[in-house]
mmCIF file of C-alpha atoms and ligand atoms in Angstrom:
data_model
loop_
_atom_site.group_PDB
_atom_site.id
_atom_site.type_symbol
_atom_site.label_atom_id
_atom_site.label_comp_id
_atom_site.label_asym_id
_atom_site.label_seq_id
_atom_site.Cartn_x
_atom_site.Cartn_y
_atom_site.Cartn_z
ATOM 1 C CA UNK A 15 0.157 0.092 -0.167
ATOM 2 C CA UNK A 16 2.906 1.926 1.150
ATOM 3 C CA UNK A 17 5.183 1.519 -2.063
ATOM 4 C CA UNK A 18 2.304 2.743 -4.625
ATOM 5 C CA UNK A 19 1.255 5.296 -2.703
ATOM 6 C CA UNK A 20 4.522 6.692 -3.367
ATOM 7 C CA UNK A 21 4.516 5.218 -6.680
ATOM 8 C CA UNK A 22 1.787 8.025 -7.793
ATOM 9 C CA UNK A 23 3.780 11.105 -5.837
ATOM 10 C CA UNK A 24 5.984 10.630 -8.401
ATOM 11 C CA UNK A 25 3.360 12.384 -11.168
ATOM 12 C CA UNK A 26 2.370 15.052 -8.850
ATOM 13 C CA UNK A 27 6.806 16.023 -8.325
ATOM 14 C CA UNK A 28 5.538 19.909 -9.254
ATOM 15 C CA UNK A 29 2.612 19.828 -7.026
ATOM 16 C CA UNK A 30 2.201 22.182 -3.825
ATOM 17 C CA UNK A 31 1.016 22.201 -0.927
ATOM 18 C CA UNK A 32 2.436 18.975 0.639
ATOM 19 C CA UNK A 33 2.901 17.507 3.869
ATOM 20 C CA UNK A 34 6.194 15.421 4.137
ATOM 21 C CA UNK A 35 5.286 12.661 6.660
ATOM 22 C CA UNK A 36 8.198 10.911 8.102
ATOM 23 C CA UNK A 37 7.040 7.302 9.100
ATOM 24 C CA UNK A 38 10.423 6.185 10.213
ATOM 25 C CA UNK A 39 10.066 8.922 13.232
ATOM 26 C CA UNK A 40 6.479 7.768 13.652
ATOM 27 C CA UNK A 41 7.584 4.389 14.185
ATOM 28 C CA UNK A 42 10.351 5.060 16.271
ATOM 29 C CA UNK A 43 8.501 7.510 18.419
ATOM 30 C CA UNK A 44 6.357 4.526 18.574
ATOM 31 C CA UNK A 45 8.691 1.392 20.165
ATOM 32 C CA UNK A 46 10.337 3.392 22.105
ATOM 33 C CA UNK A 47 6.617 5.204 24.669
ATOM 34 C CA UNK A 48 5.742 1.111 23.758
ATOM 35 C CA UNK A 49 8.789 -0.389 25.082
ATOM 36 C CA UNK A 50 8.668 2.446 28.407
ATOM 37 C CA UNK A 51 4.625 2.114 29.018
ATOM 38 C CA UNK A 52 5.431 -2.008 28.979
ATOM 39 C CA UNK A 53 8.039 -1.570 30.970
ATOM 40 C CA UNK A 54 5.046 -0.781 33.759
ATOM 41 C CA UNK A 55 2.644 -2.524 32.112
ATOM 42 C CA UNK A 56 0.099 -0.134 30.357
ATOM 43 C CA UNK A 57 -1.085 -1.214 27.035
ATOM 44 C CA UNK A 58 -1.150 1.381 24.608
ATOM 45 C CA UNK A 59 -3.818 2.800 21.676
ATOM 46 C CA UNK A 60 -2.168 4.602 19.189
ATOM 47 C CA UNK A 61 -4.558 7.188 18.910
ATOM 48 C CA UNK A 62 -4.194 8.383 14.953
ATOM 49 C CA UNK A 63 -7.260 10.959 15.360
ATOM 50 C CA UNK A 64 -4.651 13.951 14.388
ATOM 51 C CA UNK A 65 -3.813 12.780 10.865
ATOM 52 C CA UNK A 66 -7.206 12.135 9.792
ATOM 53 C CA UNK A 67 -7.060 8.016 9.150
ATOM 54 C CA UNK A 68 -3.971 8.118 7.637
ATOM 55 C CA UNK A 69 -3.706 4.638 6.615
ATOM 56 C CA UNK A 70 -0.201 4.158 5.782
ATOM 57 C CA UNK A 71 -0.015 5.898 9.870
ATOM 58 C CA UNK A 72 -2.302 3.048 10.323
ATOM 59 C CA UNK A 73 -1.029 0.476 8.976
ATOM 60 C CA UNK A 74 2.698 1.457 10.315
ATOM 61 C CA UNK A 75 0.940 1.742 13.919
ATOM 62 C CA UNK A 76 -0.907 -2.052 13.791
ATOM 63 C CA UNK A 77 2.486 -3.197 12.448
ATOM 64 C CA UNK A 78 3.469 -3.123 16.841
ATOM 65 C CA UNK A 79 2.244 -4.176 19.688
ATOM 66 C CA UNK A 80 -0.708 -1.917 20.408
ATOM 67 C CA UNK A 81 -3.563 -2.491 22.919
ATOM 68 C CA UNK A 82 -5.847 -0.783 19.295
ATOM 69 C CA UNK A 83 -6.172 2.542 17.110
ATOM 70 C CA UNK A 84 -8.572 5.221 18.196
ATOM 71 C CA UNK A 85 -9.765 7.176 16.659
ATOM 72 C CA UNK A 86 -12.789 10.381 17.323
ATOM 73 C CA UNK A 87 -14.445 9.459 14.423
ATOM 74 C CA UNK A 88 -16.939 6.167 13.444
ATOM 75 C CA UNK A 89 -16.342 7.094 9.357
ATOM 76 C CA UNK A 90 -12.303 7.136 10.458
ATOM 77 C CA UNK A 91 -13.176 3.319 12.258
ATOM 78 C CA UNK A 92 -15.003 1.885 9.085
ATOM 79 C CA UNK A 93 -12.117 4.075 6.077
ATOM 80 C CA UNK A 94 -9.894 2.357 7.795
ATOM 81 C CA UNK A 95 -11.132 -0.972 8.281
ATOM 82 C CA UNK A 96 -12.240 -0.531 4.317
ATOM 83 C CA UNK A 97 -8.157 -0.068 3.932
ATOM 84 C CA UNK A 98 -7.679 -3.480 5.254
ATOM 85 C CA UNK A 99 -5.442 -2.286 8.663
ATOM 86 C CA UNK A 100 -5.436 -5.510 10.772
ATOM 87 C CA UNK A 101 -5.825 -4.045 14.001
ATOM 88 C CA UNK A 102 -8.682 -3.556 16.597
ATOM 89 C CA UNK A 103 -10.728 -0.029 16.891
ATOM 90 C CA UNK A 104 -11.212 2.558 19.440
ATOM 91 C CA UNK A 105 -14.197 4.538 19.808
ATOM 92 C CA UNK A 106 -12.849 7.327 21.568
ATOM 93 C CA UNK A 107 -15.478 9.740 21.673
ATOM 94 C CA UNK A 108 -19.315 9.147 23.618
ATOM 95 C CA UNK A 109 -21.425 8.344 19.805
ATOM 96 C CA UNK A 110 -23.954 10.019 18.899
ATOM 97 C CA UNK A 111 -27.358 8.179 17.987
ATOM 98 C CA UNK A 112 -26.664 7.986 14.657
ATOM 99 C CA UNK A 113 -23.850 6.265 14.629
ATOM 100 C CA UNK A 114 -24.473 3.443 16.693
ATOM 101 C CA UNK A 115 -24.741 -0.156 14.897
ATOM 102 C CA UNK A 116 -21.512 1.323 12.510
ATOM 103 C CA UNK A 117 -20.211 1.855 16.494
ATOM 104 C CA UNK A 118 -21.135 -2.457 17.044
ATOM 105 C CA UNK A 119 -20.211 -3.101 13.546
ATOM 106 C CA UNK A 120 -16.643 -1.741 13.259
ATOM 107 C CA UNK A 121 -15.405 -0.213 16.792
ATOM 108 C CA UNK A 122 -13.804 -3.290 19.586
ATOM 109 C CA UNK A 123 -14.263 -0.509 21.909
ATOM 110 C CA UNK A 124 -16.495 2.593 22.434
ATOM 111 C CA UNK A 125 -15.898 5.396 25.303
ATOM 112 C CA UNK A 126 -19.510 6.191 27.147
ATOM 113 C CA UNK A 127 -20.646 8.678 29.550
ATOM 114 C CA UNK A 128 -24.519 8.143 29.102
ATOM 115 C CA UNK A 129 -26.300 5.331 30.779
ATOM 116 C CA UNK A 130 -29.359 6.499 27.455
ATOM 117 C CA UNK A 131 -27.111 5.873 25.118
ATOM 118 C CA UNK A 132 -25.361 2.624 26.765
ATOM 119 C CA UNK A 133 -28.680 1.376 26.730
ATOM 120 C CA UNK A 134 -28.875 2.260 22.204
ATOM 121 C CA UNK A 135 -26.021 1.050 22.123
ATOM 122 C CA UNK A 136 -27.067 -2.456 23.611
ATOM 123 C CA UNK A 137 -29.933 -2.492 21.445
ATOM 124 C CA UNK A 138 -28.419 -1.802 18.280
ATOM 125 C CA UNK A 139 -26.156 -4.790 19.691
ATOM 126 C CA UNK A 140 -28.528 -7.044 19.479
ATOM 127 C CA UNK A 141 -29.957 -6.709 16.211
ATOM 128 C CA UNK A 142 -26.568 -7.196 14.735
ATOM 129 C CA UNK A 143 -26.435 -10.568 18.020
ATOM 130 C CA UNK A 144 -23.356 -9.286 19.235
ATOM 131 C CA UNK A 145 -21.672 -7.557 21.908
ATOM 132 C CA UNK A 146 -20.900 -4.107 22.366
ATOM 133 C CA UNK A 147 -17.934 -3.358 24.899
ATOM 134 C CA UNK A 148 -17.471 -0.247 26.077
ATOM 135 C CA UNK A 149 -15.044 1.740 28.332
ATOM 136 C CA UNK A 150 -17.084 3.534 31.147
ATOM 137 C CA UNK A 151 -15.935 7.691 31.380
ATOM 138 C CA UNK A 152 -14.959 8.704 34.904
ATOM 139 C CA UNK A 153 -15.272 12.568 35.737
ATOM 140 C CA UNK A 154 -11.889 13.074 37.458
ATOM 141 C CA UNK A 155 -11.602 17.440 37.324
ATOM 142 C CA UNK A 156 -11.164 18.298 33.536
ATOM 143 C CA UNK A 157 -14.462 18.576 32.998
ATOM 144 C CA UNK A 158 -15.291 16.813 30.151
ATOM 145 C CA UNK A 159 -16.808 13.963 29.524
ATOM 146 C CA UNK A 160 -17.174 11.211 32.003
ATOM 147 C CA UNK A 161 -19.955 10.348 35.001
ATOM 148 C CA UNK A 162 -19.610 12.041 38.477
ATOM 149 C CA UNK A 163 -18.304 9.371 41.161
ATOM 150 C CA UNK A 164 -20.891 9.358 43.256
ATOM 151 C CA UNK A 165 -23.198 7.844 40.734
ATOM 152 C CA UNK A 166 -20.607 4.653 39.472
ATOM 153 C CA UNK A 167 -22.396 2.098 40.821
ATOM 154 C CA UNK A 168 -26.217 3.179 39.323
ATOM 155 C CA UNK A 169 -24.280 2.839 36.359
ATOM 156 C CA UNK A 170 -23.140 -1.174 37.103
ATOM 157 C CA UNK A 171 -25.310 -2.135 37.987
ATOM 158 C CA UNK A 172 -27.233 -0.905 35.096
ATOM 159 C CA UNK A 173 -24.894 -2.027 32.846
ATOM 160 C CA UNK A 174 -24.756 -5.627 34.120
ATOM 161 C CA UNK A 175 -28.096 -5.970 33.192
ATOM 162 C CA UNK A 176 -27.666 -4.654 29.441
ATOM 163 C CA UNK A 177 -27.172 -8.260 27.972
ATOM 164 C CA UNK A 178 -25.573 -7.277 24.743
ATOM 165 C CA UNK A 179 -22.803 -4.884 26.059
ATOM 166 C CA UNK A 180 -19.035 -5.638 27.651
ATOM 167 C CA UNK A 181 -18.251 -3.407 30.390
ATOM 168 C CA UNK A 182 -14.550 -4.047 29.074
ATOM 169 C CA UNK A 183 -13.560 -1.536 31.469
ATOM 170 C CA UNK A 184 -13.431 2.277 32.751
ATOM 171 C CA UNK A 185 -11.448 5.686 32.176
ATOM 172 C CA UNK A 186 -10.779 8.932 32.685
ATOM 173 C CA UNK A 187 -9.619 11.719 30.721
ATOM 174 C CA UNK A 188 -7.789 14.857 32.156
ATOM 175 C CA UNK A 189 -5.892 17.687 30.751
ATOM 176 C CA UNK A 190 -7.469 18.559 27.311
ATOM 177 C CA UNK A 191 -10.421 20.881 28.101
ATOM 178 C CA UNK A 192 -9.068 21.947 31.713
ATOM 179 C CA UNK A 193 -5.774 21.143 31.382
ATOM 180 C CA UNK A 194 -5.388 19.243 34.887
ATOM 181 C CA UNK A 195 -2.350 17.066 35.104
ATOM 182 C CA UNK A 196 -2.767 13.224 36.207
ATOM 183 C CA UNK A 197 -0.800 12.840 39.418
ATOM 184 C CA UNK A 198 -0.348 10.294 42.289
ATOM 185 C CA UNK A 199 -3.911 11.999 43.536
ATOM 186 C CA UNK A 200 -6.474 11.611 41.143
ATOM 187 C CA UNK A 201 -4.731 8.496 38.874
ATOM 188 C CA UNK A 202 -4.635 6.646 42.828
ATOM 189 C CA UNK A 203 -8.610 7.703 42.308
ATOM 190 C CA UNK A 204 -9.637 5.922 39.378
ATOM 191 C CA UNK A 205 -7.571 2.807 40.742
ATOM 192 C CA UNK A 206 -10.176 2.821 44.156
ATOM 193 C CA UNK A 207 -12.423 2.549 42.013
ATOM 194 C CA UNK A 208 -12.492 -0.597 39.508
ATOM 195 C CA UNK A 209 -11.599 -2.170 42.875
ATOM 196 C CA UNK A 210 -14.364 -1.176 44.220
ATOM 197 C CA UNK A 211 -16.467 -1.998 41.000
ATOM 198 C CA UNK A 212 -14.701 -5.621 41.440
ATOM 199 C CA UNK A 213 -15.714 -6.263 44.928
ATOM 200 C CA UNK A 214 -18.898 -5.161 45.400
ATOM 201 C CA UNK A 215 -19.788 -6.650 41.968
ATOM 202 C CA UNK A 216 -17.393 -9.317 41.276
ATOM 203 C CA UNK A 217 -17.017 -8.659 38.153
ATOM 204 C CA UNK A 218 -13.164 -8.079 36.000
ATOM 205 C CA UNK A 219 -12.296 -5.571 34.454
ATOM 206 C CA UNK A 220 -9.750 -5.746 31.442
ATOM 207 C CA UNK A 221 -9.244 -1.841 31.330
ATOM 208 C CA UNK A 222 -8.895 0.803 33.520
ATOM 209 C CA UNK A 223 -7.400 3.285 31.487
ATOM 210 C CA UNK A 224 -5.697 6.713 32.935
ATOM 211 C CA UNK A 225 -6.245 9.280 30.136
ATOM 212 C CA UNK A 226 -3.419 10.322 27.455
ATOM 213 C CA UNK A 227 -0.105 11.247 26.030
ATOM 214 C CA UNK A 228 0.064 14.235 29.229
ATOM 215 C CA UNK A 229 -0.338 10.820 31.464
ATOM 216 C CA UNK A 230 3.820 10.970 29.979
ATOM 217 C CA UNK A 231 5.556 12.448 33.294
ATOM 218 C CA UNK A 232 2.732 10.986 35.534
ATOM 219 C CA UNK A 233 3.842 7.858 34.272
ATOM 220 C CA UNK A 234 7.818 8.139 34.742
ATOM 221 C CA UNK A 235 7.915 8.736 37.669
ATOM 222 C CA UNK A 236 5.240 6.971 40.089
ATOM 223 C CA UNK A 237 6.640 3.827 41.574
ATOM 224 C CA UNK A 238 3.717 1.746 41.637
ATOM 225 C CA UNK A 239 0.963 2.745 38.467
ATOM 226 C CA UNK A 240 -1.945 0.995 41.050
ATOM 227 C CA UNK A 241 -4.051 -1.063 38.715
ATOM 228 C CA UNK A 242 -3.956 1.831 35.867
ATOM 229 C CA UNK A 243 -3.435 -0.804 32.658
ATOM 230 C CA UNK A 244 -3.397 1.104 29.640
ATOM 231 C CA UNK A 245 -3.563 5.080 28.352
ATOM 232 C CA UNK A 246 -3.886 5.582 25.008
ATOM 233 C CA UNK A 247 -1.713 8.167 23.343
ATOM 234 C CA UNK A 248 -1.586 10.436 20.649
ATOM 235 C CA UNK A 249 0.615 13.247 20.445
ATOM 236 C CA UNK A 250 3.457 11.324 22.277
ATOM 237 C CA UNK A 251 3.736 9.557 19.232
ATOM 238 C CA UNK A 252 3.638 11.940 16.505
ATOM 239 C CA UNK A 253 5.405 14.365 17.637
ATOM 240 C CA UNK A 254 7.462 13.336 20.656
ATOM 241 C CA UNK A 255 5.811 15.816 22.657
ATOM 242 C CA UNK A 256 5.153 16.076 26.008
ATOM 243 C CA UNK A 257 2.278 18.690 26.652
ATOM 244 C CA UNK A 258 2.244 19.061 30.043
ATOM 245 C CA UNK A 259 6.109 19.949 29.629
ATOM 246 C CA UNK A 260 5.312 21.697 26.756
ATOM 247 C CA UNK A 261 8.649 19.987 24.700
ATOM 248 C CA UNK A 262 10.697 16.784 23.407
ATOM 249 C CA UNK A 263 10.510 13.798 25.281
ATOM 250 C CA UNK A 264 14.097 12.949 25.744
ATOM 251 C CA UNK A 265 14.270 9.469 23.341
ATOM 252 C CA UNK A 266 11.613 10.414 21.494
ATOM 253 C CA UNK A 267 12.183 12.526 18.015
ATOM 254 C CA UNK A 268 10.531 15.365 16.790
ATOM 255 C CA UNK A 269 10.183 17.320 13.181
ATOM 256 C CA UNK A 270 7.799 13.750 11.321
ATOM 257 C CA UNK A 271 6.005 16.330 9.820
ATOM 258 C CA UNK A 272 7.401 19.338 7.047
ATOM 259 C CA UNK A 273 4.979 21.113 5.105
ATOM 260 C CA UNK A 274 6.540 22.736 1.614
ATOM 261 C CA UNK A 275 4.557 24.932 0.150
ATOM 262 C CA UNK A 276 5.380 27.613 -2.674
ATOM 263 C CA UNK A 277 5.552 30.763 -3.155
ATOM 264 C CA UNK A 278 3.255 32.710 -5.921
ATOM 265 C CA UNK A 279 4.217 36.286 -5.066
ATOM 266 C CA UNK A 280 7.566 37.837 -3.726
ATOM 267 C CA UNK A 281 7.048 41.848 -4.046
ATOM 268 C CA UNK A 282 8.930 45.107 -1.668
ATOM 269 C CA UNK A 283 5.921 46.463 -0.031
ATOM 270 C CA UNK A 284 5.738 48.290 2.487
ATOM 271 C CA UNK A 285 5.216 46.154 6.322
ATOM 272 C CA UNK A 286 1.809 48.806 6.946
ATOM 273 C CA UNK A 287 -1.014 49.023 5.299
ATOM 274 C CA UNK A 288 -1.996 52.776 3.862
ATOM 275 C CA UNK A 289 -6.181 53.556 3.711
ATOM 276 C CA UNK A 290 -8.706 53.397 6.253
ATOM 277 C CA UNK A 291 -8.272 50.689 8.729
ATOM 278 C CA UNK A 292 -11.324 48.293 9.463
ATOM 279 C CA UNK A 293 -11.855 44.633 9.844
ATOM 280 C CA UNK A 294 -10.674 41.386 8.125
ATOM 281 C CA UNK A 295 -12.413 38.894 6.633
ATOM 282 C CA UNK A 296 -12.349 37.274 9.689
ATOM 283 C CA UNK A 297 -13.395 40.052 11.375
ATOM 284 C CA UNK A 298 -10.084 40.451 13.105
ATOM 285 C CA UNK A 299 -8.473 44.351 13.923
ATOM 286 C CA UNK A 300 -4.327 43.938 12.570
ATOM 287 C CA UNK A 301 -2.312 45.941 14.765
ATOM 288 C CA UNK A 302 1.050 46.022 12.342
ATOM 289 C CA UNK A 303 4.301 47.358 13.781
ATOM 290 C CA UNK A 304 6.126 49.995 10.415
ATOM 291 C CA UNK A 305 8.737 48.424 9.870
ATOM 292 C CA UNK A 306 9.321 50.181 7.040
ATOM 293 C CA UNK A 307 9.843 49.004 3.020
ATOM 294 C CA UNK A 308 10.086 44.678 3.445
ATOM 295 C CA UNK A 309 10.508 41.161 1.740
ATOM 296 C CA UNK A 310 7.158 39.620 1.336
ATOM 297 C CA UNK A 311 5.734 36.694 0.116
ATOM 298 C CA UNK A 312 2.776 35.242 -0.276
ATOM 299 C CA UNK A 313 1.931 31.353 -0.358
ATOM 300 C CA UNK A 314 -1.077 29.138 -2.074
ATOM 301 C CA UNK A 315 -2.007 28.067 1.351
ATOM 302 C CA UNK A 316 -4.148 29.117 4.130
ATOM 303 C CA UNK A 317 -6.316 28.879 7.127
ATOM 304 C CA UNK A 318 -8.653 26.692 5.175
ATOM 305 C CA UNK A 319 -5.873 23.867 5.168
ATOM 306 C CA UNK A 320 -3.666 25.016 8.569
ATOM 307 C CA UNK A 321 -3.518 26.984 11.697
ATOM 308 C CA UNK A 322 -0.597 29.608 11.410
ATOM 309 C CA UNK A 323 -0.497 29.619 14.405
ATOM 310 C CA UNK A 324 1.330 25.890 14.373
ATOM 311 C CA UNK A 325 4.065 26.115 11.996
ATOM 312 C CA UNK A 326 7.264 27.748 11.932
ATOM 313 C CA UNK A 327 9.546 28.833 9.341
ATOM 314 C CA UNK A 328 12.655 26.134 8.683
ATOM 315 C CA UNK A 329 14.588 28.693 7.282
ATOM 316 C CA UNK A 330 15.778 31.954 9.803
ATOM 317 C CA UNK A 331 14.634 35.173 8.835
ATOM 318 C CA UNK A 332 11.652 33.989 7.540
ATOM 319 C CA UNK A 333 9.128 34.920 9.349
ATOM 320 C CA UNK A 334 4.756 34.216 8.894
ATOM 321 C CA UNK A 335 2.552 37.954 9.160
ATOM 322 C CA UNK A 336 -0.700 35.830 9.098
ATOM 323 C CA UNK A 337 -3.284 34.886 7.157
ATOM 324 C CA UNK A 338 -6.557 35.071 5.288
ATOM 325 C CA UNK A 339 -8.609 31.416 3.953
ATOM 326 C CA UNK A 340 -6.461 31.059 1.077
ATOM 327 C CA UNK A 341 -3.579 33.078 0.838
ATOM 328 C CA UNK A 342 -0.159 32.662 3.766
ATOM 329 C CA UNK A 343 2.137 36.093 3.876
ATOM 330 C CA UNK A 344 5.252 35.799 4.751
ATOM 331 C CA UNK A 345 8.158 38.033 5.267
ATOM 332 C CA UNK A 346 11.824 37.421 4.324
ATOM 333 C CA UNK A 347 14.041 39.144 6.304
ATOM 334 C CA UNK A 348 17.371 38.319 3.899
ATOM 335 C CA UNK A 349 15.985 37.920 0.376
ATOM 336 C CA UNK A 350 13.088 38.380 -1.441
ATOM 337 C CA UNK A 351 12.741 34.636 -2.841
ATOM 338 C CA UNK A 352 11.599 33.764 -5.617
ATOM 339 C CA UNK A 353 8.317 32.692 -7.170
ATOM 340 C CA UNK A 354 7.969 29.633 -8.040
ATOM 341 C CA UNK A 355 10.765 28.630 -4.975
ATOM 342 C CA UNK A 356 9.885 26.675 -2.224
ATOM 343 C CA UNK A 357 9.046 27.281 2.432
ATOM 344 C CA UNK A 358 9.154 24.613 4.990
ATOM 345 C CA UNK A 359 7.768 24.349 8.135
ATOM 346 C CA UNK A 360 7.753 22.525 10.844
ATOM 347 C CA UNK A 361 4.791 22.040 12.124
ATOM 348 C CA UNK A 362 2.545 21.465 15.749
ATOM 349 C CA UNK A 363 -0.777 19.577 16.032
ATOM 350 C CA UNK A 364 -2.512 21.929 15.371
ATOM 351 C CA UNK A 365 -1.294 22.381 12.456
ATOM 352 C CA UNK A 366 -1.283 18.693 11.249
ATOM 353 C CA UNK A 367 -4.617 18.690 12.634
ATOM 354 C CA UNK A 368 -5.953 20.652 9.583
ATOM 355 C CA UNK A 369 -3.666 20.158 7.096
ATOM 356 C CA UNK A 370 -4.383 15.756 7.401
ATOM 357 C CA UNK A 371 -7.164 17.210 6.333
ATOM 358 C CA UNK A 372 -7.820 19.372 3.801
ATOM 359 C CA UNK A 373 -8.079 18.215 0.032
ATOM 360 C CA UNK A 374 -5.487 20.547 -1.242
ATOM 361 C CA UNK A 375 -2.894 19.336 0.298
ATOM 362 C CA UNK A 376 -1.108 16.195 -0.535
ATOM 363 C CA UNK A 377 -0.048 13.791 1.918
ATOM 364 C CA UNK A 378 3.763 12.316 1.080
ATOM 365 C CA UNK A 379 5.070 9.356 3.241
ATOM 366 C CA UNK A 380 8.994 9.409 3.375
HETATM 367 C C1 LIG B 22 -7.727 12.530 21.702
HETATM 368 C C2 LIG B 22 -8.344 11.823 23.060
HETATM 369 C C3 LIG B 22 -6.592 11.214 23.083
HETATM 370 C C4 LIG B 22 -5.713 11.006 22.715
HETATM 371 O O1 LIG B 22 -4.593 12.214 23.508
HETATM 372 P P1 LIG B 22 -3.051 12.865 23.098
HETATM 373 O O2 LIG B 22 -2.960 14.379 23.290
HETATM 374 O O3 LIG B 22 -3.474 13.321 21.267
HETATM 375 O O4 LIG B 22 -2.174 11.625 23.568
HETATM 376 C C5 LIG B 22 -7.428 10.467 24.457
HETATM 377 N N1 LIG B 22 -8.212 9.687 24.846
HETATM 378 C C6 LIG B 22 -8.810 10.151 24.267
HETATM 379 C C7 LIG B 22 -10.554 10.322 24.945
HETATM 380 C C8 LIG B 22 -9.076 11.528 22.958
HETATM 381 O O5 LIG B 22 -10.381 12.648 23.030
#
């Protein structure tokens, strides 16, 4: 599959913008993280949602000893299954009602936090004579998805009565919405909840899913991880970063993603706009410093394709000035860029997210 794709890029040698993806770097990070986490008996769901179900990356993930591949879109899971990716799949976002039958037929696990949804999932599973495996999410402080700890018993009692639901385990998600840090305190709380459920209901929970890439420091510093035996990891595999430290993790590699965009206009122009200032296309009022005349260039890419806050020019002296939906403007301190020249950028998660979805951006794997 990978070589067929490479073949087709040969016909596209002049096509920009493009995002160049190093499968080697991603593989290095995945292998390293799997090795580290295995030392404390933690399994990994490799989260692929940041790269829009790339079948090349999904294939790479599936060739390693992962628990499953995770995505928040059931469509993406279906695409990966149709591409023949040999892995189990975990739906990371509690399902919407129209997704339930697809969840039963395509997701090996789904994260859930509403009894009404779980009841409907049970009915959908019954229709296909299947069992749907769920992980019940517990709210431990970040205030995104999860049932309140005080309601655990009531939920479990009701779930246990649903014949076509298999309670695979419990989980929690921190950091994402409010930046609440995974600590021994909240992780021990999750372990204690798991223990209590098992004792009270005389069941075994396979999966105690402690969180995401942001659990790295907790994991690294923990002498014992309690009952936590599973994490859902995206960012640190793809970017080698620790979202809490906001920096690269020693031993992992960054810059798996590189953007190349083409200069479509390059001129010396003023830095200060002329005329009566109103609002931009996106309703902002830019504040611009007068730096005199400058080398300005326009690239054939825009906000439709990427979040410019997530891209950093590789070449020193180049700086991003701004962008509209389809034009990106940069300044070049040292020289006037050539029309047709290619400018490269390193990327963070927020830029890659949109670039991978954009049909206007060519994806090249190296
Ligand atoms: C996105 C997501 C993850 C992965 O987060 P990273 O920071 O990329 O590791 C894990 N769990 C859930 C529920 C998610 O939505």
